[in-house]
mmCIF file of C-alpha atoms in Angstrom:
data_model
loop_
_atom_site.group_PDB
_atom_site.id
_atom_site.type_symbol
_atom_site.label_atom_id
_atom_site.label_comp_id
_atom_site.label_asym_id
_atom_site.label_seq_id
_atom_site.Cartn_x
_atom_site.Cartn_y
_atom_site.Cartn_z
ATOM 1 C CA UNK G 40 42.011 -131.422 -188.124
ATOM 2 C CA UNK G 41 40.456 -132.117 -184.899
ATOM 3 C CA UNK G 42 41.805 -135.471 -184.478
ATOM 4 C CA UNK G 43 45.249 -134.291 -185.609
ATOM 5 C CA UNK G 44 45.236 -131.731 -182.993
ATOM 6 C CA UNK G 45 44.336 -134.253 -180.360
ATOM 7 C CA UNK G 46 47.106 -136.512 -181.471
ATOM 8 C CA UNK G 47 49.670 -133.564 -181.202
ATOM 9 C CA UNK G 48 48.553 -132.769 -177.745
ATOM 10 C CA UNK G 49 48.721 -136.457 -176.660
ATOM 11 C CA UNK G 50 52.173 -136.757 -178.063
ATOM 12 C CA UNK G 51 53.458 -133.474 -176.537
ATOM 13 C CA UNK G 52 52.075 -134.633 -173.099
ATOM 14 C CA UNK G 53 53.985 -138.082 -173.440
ATOM 15 C CA UNK G 54 57.116 -136.327 -174.232
ATOM 16 C CA UNK G 55 56.953 -134.067 -171.363
ATOM 17 C CA UNK G 56 56.005 -136.756 -168.824
ATOM 18 C CA UNK G 57 53.452 -136.531 -166.058
ATOM 19 C CA UNK G 58 52.646 -133.010 -164.975
ATOM 20 C CA UNK G 59 54.577 -132.073 -161.775
ATOM 21 C CA UNK G 60 56.390 -135.575 -161.899
ATOM 22 C CA UNK G 61 60.050 -136.151 -162.225
ATOM 23 C CA UNK G 62 61.821 -139.417 -162.684
ATOM 24 C CA UNK G 63 64.814 -139.768 -160.292
ATOM 25 C CA UNK G 64 67.769 -142.176 -160.651
ATOM 26 C CA UNK G 65 70.673 -143.325 -158.672
ATOM 27 C CA UNK G 66 71.326 -141.626 -155.306
ATOM 28 C CA UNK G 67 68.373 -139.205 -155.671
ATOM 29 C CA UNK G 68 65.944 -142.147 -156.329
ATOM 30 C CA UNK G 69 67.476 -144.226 -153.300
ATOM 31 C CA UNK G 70 67.062 -141.040 -150.929
ATOM 32 C CA UNK G 71 63.531 -140.237 -152.317
ATOM 33 C CA UNK G 72 62.509 -143.884 -151.899
ATOM 34 C CA UNK G 73 63.831 -144.414 -148.308
ATOM 35 C CA UNK G 74 63.109 -140.900 -147.077
ATOM 36 C CA UNK G 75 66.813 -140.880 -145.656
ATOM 37 C CA UNK G 76 70.258 -139.782 -146.659
ATOM 38 C CA UNK G 77 73.371 -141.401 -144.907
ATOM 39 C CA UNK G 78 76.411 -139.402 -144.001
ATOM 40 C CA UNK G 79 79.708 -141.092 -143.249
ATOM 41 C CA UNK G 80 81.710 -139.544 -140.278
ATOM 42 C CA UNK G 81 85.031 -139.997 -138.772
ATOM 43 C CA UNK G 82 85.571 -140.151 -135.058
ATOM 44 C CA UNK G 83 88.983 -138.441 -134.834
ATOM 45 C CA UNK G 84 89.605 -136.015 -137.792
ATOM 46 C CA UNK G 85 89.460 -132.819 -135.962
ATOM 47 C CA UNK G 86 88.009 -130.292 -136.764
ATOM 48 C CA UNK G 87 86.394 -131.972 -139.886
ATOM 49 C CA UNK G 88 84.605 -134.887 -138.477
ATOM 50 C CA UNK G 89 85.063 -136.209 -134.883
ATOM 51 C CA UNK G 90 83.150 -137.119 -131.750
ATOM 52 C CA UNK G 91 82.745 -134.399 -129.285
ATOM 53 C CA UNK G 92 82.485 -134.799 -125.485
ATOM 54 C CA UNK G 93 79.148 -136.538 -125.612
ATOM 55 C CA UNK G 94 80.288 -138.863 -128.256
ATOM 56 C CA UNK G 95 78.254 -136.968 -130.913
ATOM 57 C CA UNK G 96 79.684 -136.431 -134.431
ATOM 58 C CA UNK G 97 80.447 -132.886 -135.098
ATOM 59 C CA UNK G 98 82.673 -130.962 -137.360
ATOM 60 C CA UNK G 99 83.308 -128.607 -140.335
ATOM 61 C CA UNK G 100 82.811 -131.277 -143.114
ATOM 62 C CA UNK G 101 79.856 -132.802 -141.412
ATOM 63 C CA UNK G 102 78.114 -129.209 -141.209
ATOM 64 C CA UNK G 103 78.750 -128.952 -144.976
ATOM 65 C CA UNK G 104 77.198 -132.441 -145.551
ATOM 66 C CA UNK G 105 74.025 -131.349 -143.504
ATOM 67 C CA UNK G 106 73.806 -128.251 -145.687
ATOM 68 C CA UNK G 107 73.937 -130.499 -148.698
ATOM 69 C CA UNK G 108 71.128 -132.698 -147.256
ATOM 70 C CA UNK G 109 68.937 -129.732 -146.812
ATOM 71 C CA UNK G 110 69.495 -128.987 -150.543
ATOM 72 C CA UNK G 111 68.863 -132.704 -151.538
ATOM 73 C CA UNK G 112 65.538 -132.536 -149.509
ATOM 74 C CA UNK G 113 64.525 -129.300 -151.219
ATOM 75 C CA UNK G 114 65.413 -130.698 -154.688
ATOM 76 C CA UNK G 115 63.320 -133.862 -154.213
ATOM 77 C CA UNK G 116 60.508 -131.671 -152.677
ATOM 78 C CA UNK G 117 60.124 -133.915 -149.614
ATOM 79 C CA UNK G 118 58.246 -132.876 -146.460
ATOM 80 C CA UNK G 119 60.928 -134.573 -144.290
ATOM 81 C CA UNK G 120 64.261 -136.259 -144.641
ATOM 82 C CA UNK G 121 66.046 -138.424 -142.131
ATOM 83 C CA UNK G 122 69.799 -137.756 -141.670
ATOM 84 C CA UNK G 123 71.489 -141.030 -140.723
ATOM 85 C CA UNK G 124 75.067 -141.014 -139.598
ATOM 86 C CA UNK G 125 77.383 -143.983 -140.241
ATOM 87 C CA UNK G 126 80.988 -144.277 -138.933
ATOM 88 C CA UNK G 127 83.829 -144.820 -141.472
ATOM 89 C CA UNK G 128 87.619 -145.116 -141.307
ATOM 90 C CA UNK G 129 90.389 -144.432 -143.768
ATOM 91 C CA UNK G 130 90.094 -148.105 -144.888
ATOM 92 C CA UNK G 131 86.298 -148.335 -145.044
ATOM 93 C CA UNK G 132 85.199 -144.918 -146.474
ATOM 94 C CA UNK G 133 85.598 -145.750 -150.122
ATOM 95 C CA UNK G 134 84.020 -149.330 -150.046
ATOM 96 C CA UNK G 135 81.046 -147.885 -148.003
ATOM 97 C CA UNK G 136 80.484 -145.083 -150.692
ATOM 98 C CA UNK G 137 80.790 -147.627 -153.480
ATOM 99 C CA UNK G 138 78.353 -150.201 -152.043
ATOM 100 C CA UNK G 139 75.732 -147.528 -151.194
ATOM 101 C CA UNK G 140 75.925 -147.916 -147.380
ATOM 102 C CA UNK G 141 76.785 -144.114 -147.206
ATOM 103 C CA UNK G 142 75.748 -141.403 -149.672
ATOM 104 C CA UNK G 143 78.263 -138.782 -148.746
ATOM 105 C CA UNK G 144 81.542 -139.206 -146.934
ATOM 106 C CA UNK G 145 82.125 -136.227 -144.638
ATOM 107 C CA UNK G 146 85.625 -136.483 -143.428
ATOM 108 C CA UNK G 147 89.023 -135.367 -144.338
ATOM 109 C CA UNK G 148 89.558 -137.143 -147.739
ATOM 110 C CA UNK G 149 92.134 -135.904 -150.334
ATOM 111 C CA UNK G 150 90.750 -135.723 -153.787
ATOM 112 C CA UNK G 151 93.216 -137.048 -156.192
ATOM 113 C CA UNK G 152 93.226 -138.655 -159.579
ATOM 114 C CA UNK G 153 93.660 -142.272 -158.142
ATOM 115 C CA UNK G 154 90.669 -141.818 -155.915
ATOM 116 C CA UNK G 155 88.537 -140.259 -158.812
ATOM 117 C CA UNK G 156 88.696 -143.734 -160.537
ATOM 118 C CA UNK G 157 86.676 -145.057 -157.617
ATOM 119 C CA UNK G 158 84.704 -142.164 -156.382
ATOM 120 C CA UNK G 159 83.456 -138.646 -157.291
ATOM 121 C CA UNK G 160 84.247 -135.566 -155.305
ATOM 122 C CA UNK G 161 82.376 -132.315 -154.924
ATOM 123 C CA UNK G 162 83.868 -128.877 -154.724
ATOM 124 C CA UNK G 163 86.987 -128.356 -152.484
ATOM 125 C CA UNK G 164 86.409 -127.303 -148.995
ATOM 126 C CA UNK G 165 89.952 -127.191 -147.640
ATOM 127 C CA UNK G 166 93.528 -127.306 -148.893
ATOM 128 C CA UNK G 167 96.425 -129.165 -146.929
ATOM 129 C CA UNK G 168 99.889 -130.484 -147.384
ATOM 130 C CA UNK G 169 101.665 -133.545 -145.966
ATOM 131 C CA UNK G 170 104.112 -132.877 -143.176
ATOM 132 C CA UNK G 171 105.137 -134.650 -139.955
ATOM 133 C CA UNK G 172 104.813 -134.052 -136.266
ATOM 134 C CA UNK G 173 107.553 -134.945 -133.791
ATOM 135 C CA UNK G 174 108.503 -134.019 -130.188
ATOM 136 C CA UNK G 175 110.543 -130.813 -130.094
ATOM 137 C CA UNK G 176 113.369 -132.495 -128.293
ATOM 138 C CA UNK G 177 114.059 -134.757 -131.218
ATOM 139 C CA UNK G 178 114.973 -131.562 -133.263
ATOM 140 C CA UNK G 179 113.405 -132.889 -136.443
ATOM 141 C CA UNK G 180 112.232 -130.797 -139.225
ATOM 142 C CA UNK G 181 112.909 -132.381 -142.593
ATOM 143 C CA UNK G 182 112.183 -135.705 -144.121
ATOM 144 C CA UNK G 183 115.769 -136.494 -144.835
ATOM 145 C CA UNK G 184 116.363 -135.738 -141.007
ATOM 146 C CA UNK G 185 114.072 -138.917 -140.336
ATOM 147 C CA UNK G 186 116.599 -141.215 -141.946
ATOM 148 C CA UNK G 187 116.718 -144.634 -140.208
ATOM 149 C CA UNK G 188 113.949 -143.637 -137.770
ATOM 150 C CA UNK G 189 110.432 -145.227 -136.980
ATOM 151 C CA UNK G 190 107.583 -143.197 -138.389
ATOM 152 C CA UNK G 191 103.923 -143.794 -138.347
ATOM 153 C CA UNK G 192 100.934 -142.888 -140.651
ATOM 154 C CA UNK G 193 97.334 -143.856 -140.929
ATOM 155 C CA UNK G 194 96.453 -146.691 -142.950
ATOM 156 C CA UNK G 195 94.517 -146.041 -146.191
ATOM 157 C CA UNK G 196 95.449 -142.482 -146.489
ATOM 158 C CA UNK G 197 97.444 -140.625 -149.183
ATOM 159 C CA UNK G 198 100.212 -139.635 -146.483
ATOM 160 C CA UNK G 199 101.105 -143.187 -145.964
ATOM 161 C CA UNK G 200 101.472 -143.752 -149.736
ATOM 162 C CA UNK G 201 103.705 -140.723 -150.037
ATOM 163 C CA UNK G 202 106.042 -141.511 -147.184
ATOM 164 C CA UNK G 203 106.534 -145.107 -148.577
ATOM 165 C CA UNK G 204 107.333 -143.468 -152.063
ATOM 166 C CA UNK G 205 109.658 -140.836 -150.368
ATOM 167 C CA UNK G 206 111.354 -143.704 -148.389
ATOM 168 C CA UNK G 207 112.187 -145.558 -151.639
ATOM 169 C CA UNK G 208 113.023 -142.567 -153.673
ATOM 170 C CA UNK G 209 115.474 -141.045 -151.121
ATOM 171 C CA UNK G 210 116.750 -144.162 -149.583
ATOM 172 C CA UNK G 211 115.641 -142.999 -146.014
ATOM 173 C CA UNK G 212 115.616 -146.636 -144.537
ATOM 174 C CA UNK G 213 112.493 -145.859 -142.465
ATOM 175 C CA UNK G 214 110.534 -148.208 -140.520
ATOM 176 C CA UNK G 215 106.918 -147.218 -141.524
ATOM 177 C CA UNK G 216 104.106 -148.333 -139.255
ATOM 178 C CA UNK G 217 100.436 -148.278 -140.094
ATOM 179 C CA UNK G 218 97.945 -146.958 -137.520
ATOM 180 C CA UNK G 219 94.157 -147.609 -137.689
ATOM 181 C CA UNK G 220 93.340 -143.801 -137.282
ATOM 182 C CA UNK G 221 94.959 -140.622 -136.386
ATOM 183 C CA UNK G 222 94.510 -140.596 -132.749
ATOM 184 C CA UNK G 223 96.392 -144.035 -132.477
ATOM 185 C CA UNK G 224 99.105 -142.662 -134.848
ATOM 186 C CA UNK G 225 99.597 -139.491 -132.601
ATOM 187 C CA UNK G 226 99.576 -141.688 -129.420
ATOM 188 C CA UNK G 227 102.487 -143.555 -130.988
ATOM 189 C CA UNK G 228 104.622 -140.385 -131.193
ATOM 190 C CA UNK G 229 103.410 -139.373 -127.693
ATOM 191 C CA UNK G 230 104.431 -142.550 -126.113
ATOM 192 C CA UNK G 231 107.769 -142.971 -127.953
ATOM 193 C CA UNK G 232 106.905 -145.899 -130.141
ATOM 194 C CA UNK G 233 107.359 -143.766 -133.313
ATOM 195 C CA UNK G 234 109.697 -140.746 -133.843
ATOM 196 C CA UNK G 235 107.194 -138.938 -136.217
ATOM 197 C CA UNK G 236 103.602 -139.116 -137.490
ATOM 198 C CA UNK G 237 103.314 -138.230 -141.273
ATOM 199 C CA UNK G 238 99.857 -136.684 -142.036
ATOM 200 C CA UNK G 239 97.971 -133.782 -143.453
ATOM 201 C CA UNK G 240 99.295 -130.604 -141.603
ATOM 202 C CA UNK G 241 95.878 -129.461 -140.469
ATOM 203 C CA UNK G 242 95.111 -132.759 -138.752
ATOM 204 C CA UNK G 243 98.565 -132.646 -137.055
ATOM 205 C CA UNK G 244 97.714 -129.123 -135.865
ATOM 206 C CA UNK G 245 94.570 -130.293 -134.397
ATOM 207 C CA UNK G 246 96.125 -133.248 -132.580
ATOM 208 C CA UNK G 247 98.873 -131.064 -131.170
ATOM 209 C CA UNK G 248 96.356 -128.298 -130.063
ATOM 210 C CA UNK G 249 94.284 -131.041 -128.111
ATOM 211 C CA UNK G 250 97.208 -132.815 -126.620
ATOM 212 C CA UNK G 251 98.186 -132.773 -123.032
ATOM 213 C CA UNK G 252 101.442 -130.691 -123.742
ATOM 214 C CA UNK G 253 101.050 -128.853 -127.086
ATOM 215 C CA UNK G 254 104.389 -126.942 -126.359
ATOM 216 C CA UNK G 255 106.116 -130.317 -126.589
ATOM 217 C CA UNK G 256 105.506 -130.838 -130.325
ATOM 218 C CA UNK G 257 106.638 -129.320 -133.570
ATOM 219 C CA UNK G 258 105.319 -129.727 -137.222
ATOM 220 C CA UNK G 259 107.898 -129.921 -139.961
ATOM 221 C CA UNK G 260 108.545 -126.897 -142.027
ATOM 222 C CA UNK G 261 109.262 -129.105 -145.069
ATOM 223 C CA UNK G 262 106.194 -130.540 -146.741
ATOM 224 C CA UNK G 263 106.062 -133.826 -148.884
ATOM 225 C CA UNK G 264 103.400 -132.424 -151.127
ATOM 226 C CA UNK G 265 101.918 -129.343 -152.834
ATOM 227 C CA UNK G 266 98.634 -128.038 -151.313
ATOM 228 C CA UNK G 267 96.178 -130.908 -151.678
ATOM 229 C CA UNK G 268 92.370 -130.494 -151.890
ATOM 230 C CA UNK G 269 89.910 -132.076 -149.550
ATOM 231 C CA UNK G 270 86.553 -132.960 -150.870
ATOM 232 C CA UNK G 271 83.353 -134.885 -149.957
ATOM 233 C CA UNK G 272 83.082 -138.131 -151.599
ATOM 234 C CA UNK G 273 80.067 -139.485 -153.464
ATOM 235 C CA UNK G 274 79.480 -142.425 -155.810
ATOM 236 C CA UNK G 275 80.804 -142.128 -159.343
ATOM 237 C CA UNK G 276 78.700 -141.984 -162.474
ATOM 238 C CA UNK G 277 75.761 -140.351 -160.674
ATOM 239 C CA UNK G 278 75.621 -137.072 -162.585
ATOM 240 C CA UNK G 279 72.164 -135.868 -161.282
ATOM 241 C CA UNK G 280 73.196 -136.370 -157.600
ATOM 242 C CA UNK G 281 76.572 -134.747 -158.219
ATOM 243 C CA UNK G 282 74.930 -131.764 -159.876
ATOM 244 C CA UNK G 283 72.802 -131.093 -156.692
ATOM 245 C CA UNK G 284 75.694 -131.532 -154.422
ATOM 246 C CA UNK G 285 77.946 -129.286 -156.430
ATOM 247 C CA UNK G 286 75.271 -126.496 -156.732
ATOM 248 C CA UNK G 287 74.740 -126.735 -152.906
ATOM 249 C CA UNK G 288 78.410 -126.608 -151.942
ATOM 250 C CA UNK G 289 79.304 -123.820 -154.474
ATOM 251 C CA UNK G 290 76.257 -121.730 -153.141
ATOM 252 C CA UNK G 291 77.628 -122.270 -149.577
ATOM 253 C CA UNK G 292 81.244 -121.580 -150.259
ATOM 254 C CA UNK G 293 80.433 -118.182 -152.158
ATOM 255 C CA UNK G 294 78.241 -117.007 -149.377
ATOM 256 C CA UNK G 295 79.035 -115.274 -146.188
ATOM 257 C CA UNK G 296 77.658 -118.406 -144.299
ATOM 258 C CA UNK G 297 80.589 -120.406 -145.897
ATOM 259 C CA UNK G 298 83.195 -118.066 -144.608
ATOM 260 C CA UNK G 299 81.592 -117.933 -141.228
ATOM 261 C CA UNK G 300 81.489 -121.859 -141.072
ATOM 262 C CA UNK G 301 85.313 -121.959 -141.700
ATOM 263 C CA UNK G 302 85.951 -119.412 -139.189
ATOM 264 C CA UNK G 303 83.751 -121.321 -136.648
ATOM 265 C CA UNK G 304 85.897 -124.526 -136.882
ATOM 266 C CA UNK G 305 89.431 -123.078 -137.694
ATOM 267 C CA UNK G 306 89.544 -119.645 -135.882
ATOM 268 C CA UNK G 307 87.441 -120.208 -132.755
ATOM 269 C CA UNK G 308 87.327 -122.559 -129.664
ATOM 270 C CA UNK G 309 85.834 -125.934 -130.667
ATOM 271 C CA UNK G 310 84.401 -128.624 -128.638
ATOM 272 C CA UNK G 311 84.920 -130.591 -126.459
ATOM 273 C CA UNK G 312 88.080 -128.868 -124.845
ATOM 274 C CA UNK G 313 87.714 -125.406 -126.409
ATOM 275 C CA UNK G 314 91.093 -125.696 -128.431
ATOM 276 C CA UNK G 315 91.659 -123.051 -131.125
ATOM 277 C CA UNK G 316 93.486 -124.234 -134.322
ATOM 278 C CA UNK G 317 94.198 -120.500 -135.264
ATOM 279 C CA UNK G 318 94.251 -121.261 -138.888
ATOM 280 C CA UNK G 319 92.840 -118.248 -140.819
ATOM 281 C CA UNK G 320 91.731 -118.848 -144.450
ATOM 282 C CA UNK G 321 94.786 -118.758 -146.763
ATOM 283 C CA UNK G 322 94.778 -116.824 -149.914
ATOM 284 C CA UNK G 323 94.482 -120.153 -151.909
ATOM 285 C CA UNK G 324 91.531 -121.076 -149.778
ATOM 286 C CA UNK G 325 89.776 -117.944 -150.482
ATOM 287 C CA UNK G 326 90.207 -118.389 -154.201
ATOM 288 C CA UNK G 327 88.801 -122.001 -153.924
ATOM 289 C CA UNK G 328 85.790 -120.547 -152.075
ATOM 290 C CA UNK G 329 85.253 -117.792 -154.667
ATOM 291 C CA UNK G 330 85.544 -120.228 -157.666
ATOM 292 C CA UNK G 331 84.591 -123.596 -156.422
ATOM 293 C CA UNK G 332 86.155 -126.516 -158.167
ATOM 294 C CA UNK G 333 86.282 -130.243 -157.839
ATOM 295 C CA UNK G 334 89.718 -130.545 -159.568
ATOM 296 C CA UNK G 335 92.144 -133.025 -158.071
ATOM 297 C CA UNK G 336 95.147 -131.191 -159.558
ATOM 298 C CA UNK G 337 97.139 -129.174 -156.786
ATOM 299 C CA UNK G 338 98.299 -126.824 -159.469
ATOM 300 C CA UNK G 339 94.726 -125.712 -160.017
ATOM 301 C CA UNK G 340 94.847 -123.984 -156.474
#
């Protein structure tokens, strides 16, 4: 009987694993072993992720990622965790997630079905729609009104795909130019090289607010899309890491801190020039915060 009891205790200990120890895999193991987590940031996606007057990365999404980093540190029971920042663009963000260069992509990335084949997303932190900005003196307000004109959009984005599809479907005869980033695209409208810049409406609002003459521009009333969710990207097929990230973002969004963070970046003056986007939280956004979801379907919101 005594030997049998010893055998049972040994088997139980083996099944449970070492006391106080936990085997981590994927990104959690990578972060624990290296003592660092790497966040990808954009340099001109105001107010989500951009460079301030001192060339320091700041922004709404970047702050959310920093909260997630704190949650990862706590989950791994680390005394310290280095948070590294790595620049990304529309074209490089997905490859850098896939190859492990960055662990979280903290920009302004639309969560859609196509991208979910290549990356995972955590809970939605913003809802946007695709519109265009043009100079007011051109009197442009609809996509059909752009017929035969030159438009620009940022390469590697959902918006450039949508305007190409609309161009074909509607027979608009557009000349569509790709820009390396949002700042370059807006400059092309500002200097007359393009008649309109097609992009997420919140990013257009930020560019207009920060321009030399905000009153000179108008954003189209017509949208090319339904409200689309922004999410923070992470690697696919890494359920343990995604569970930590999802729990951290859900807790933040449901809390007063999450609403305060939104107000800080969308309803108050932001660096470096103190512009105010004046974009209070929509009803759809309030619901997205109350019931966090990583759905890519616009109908879900």
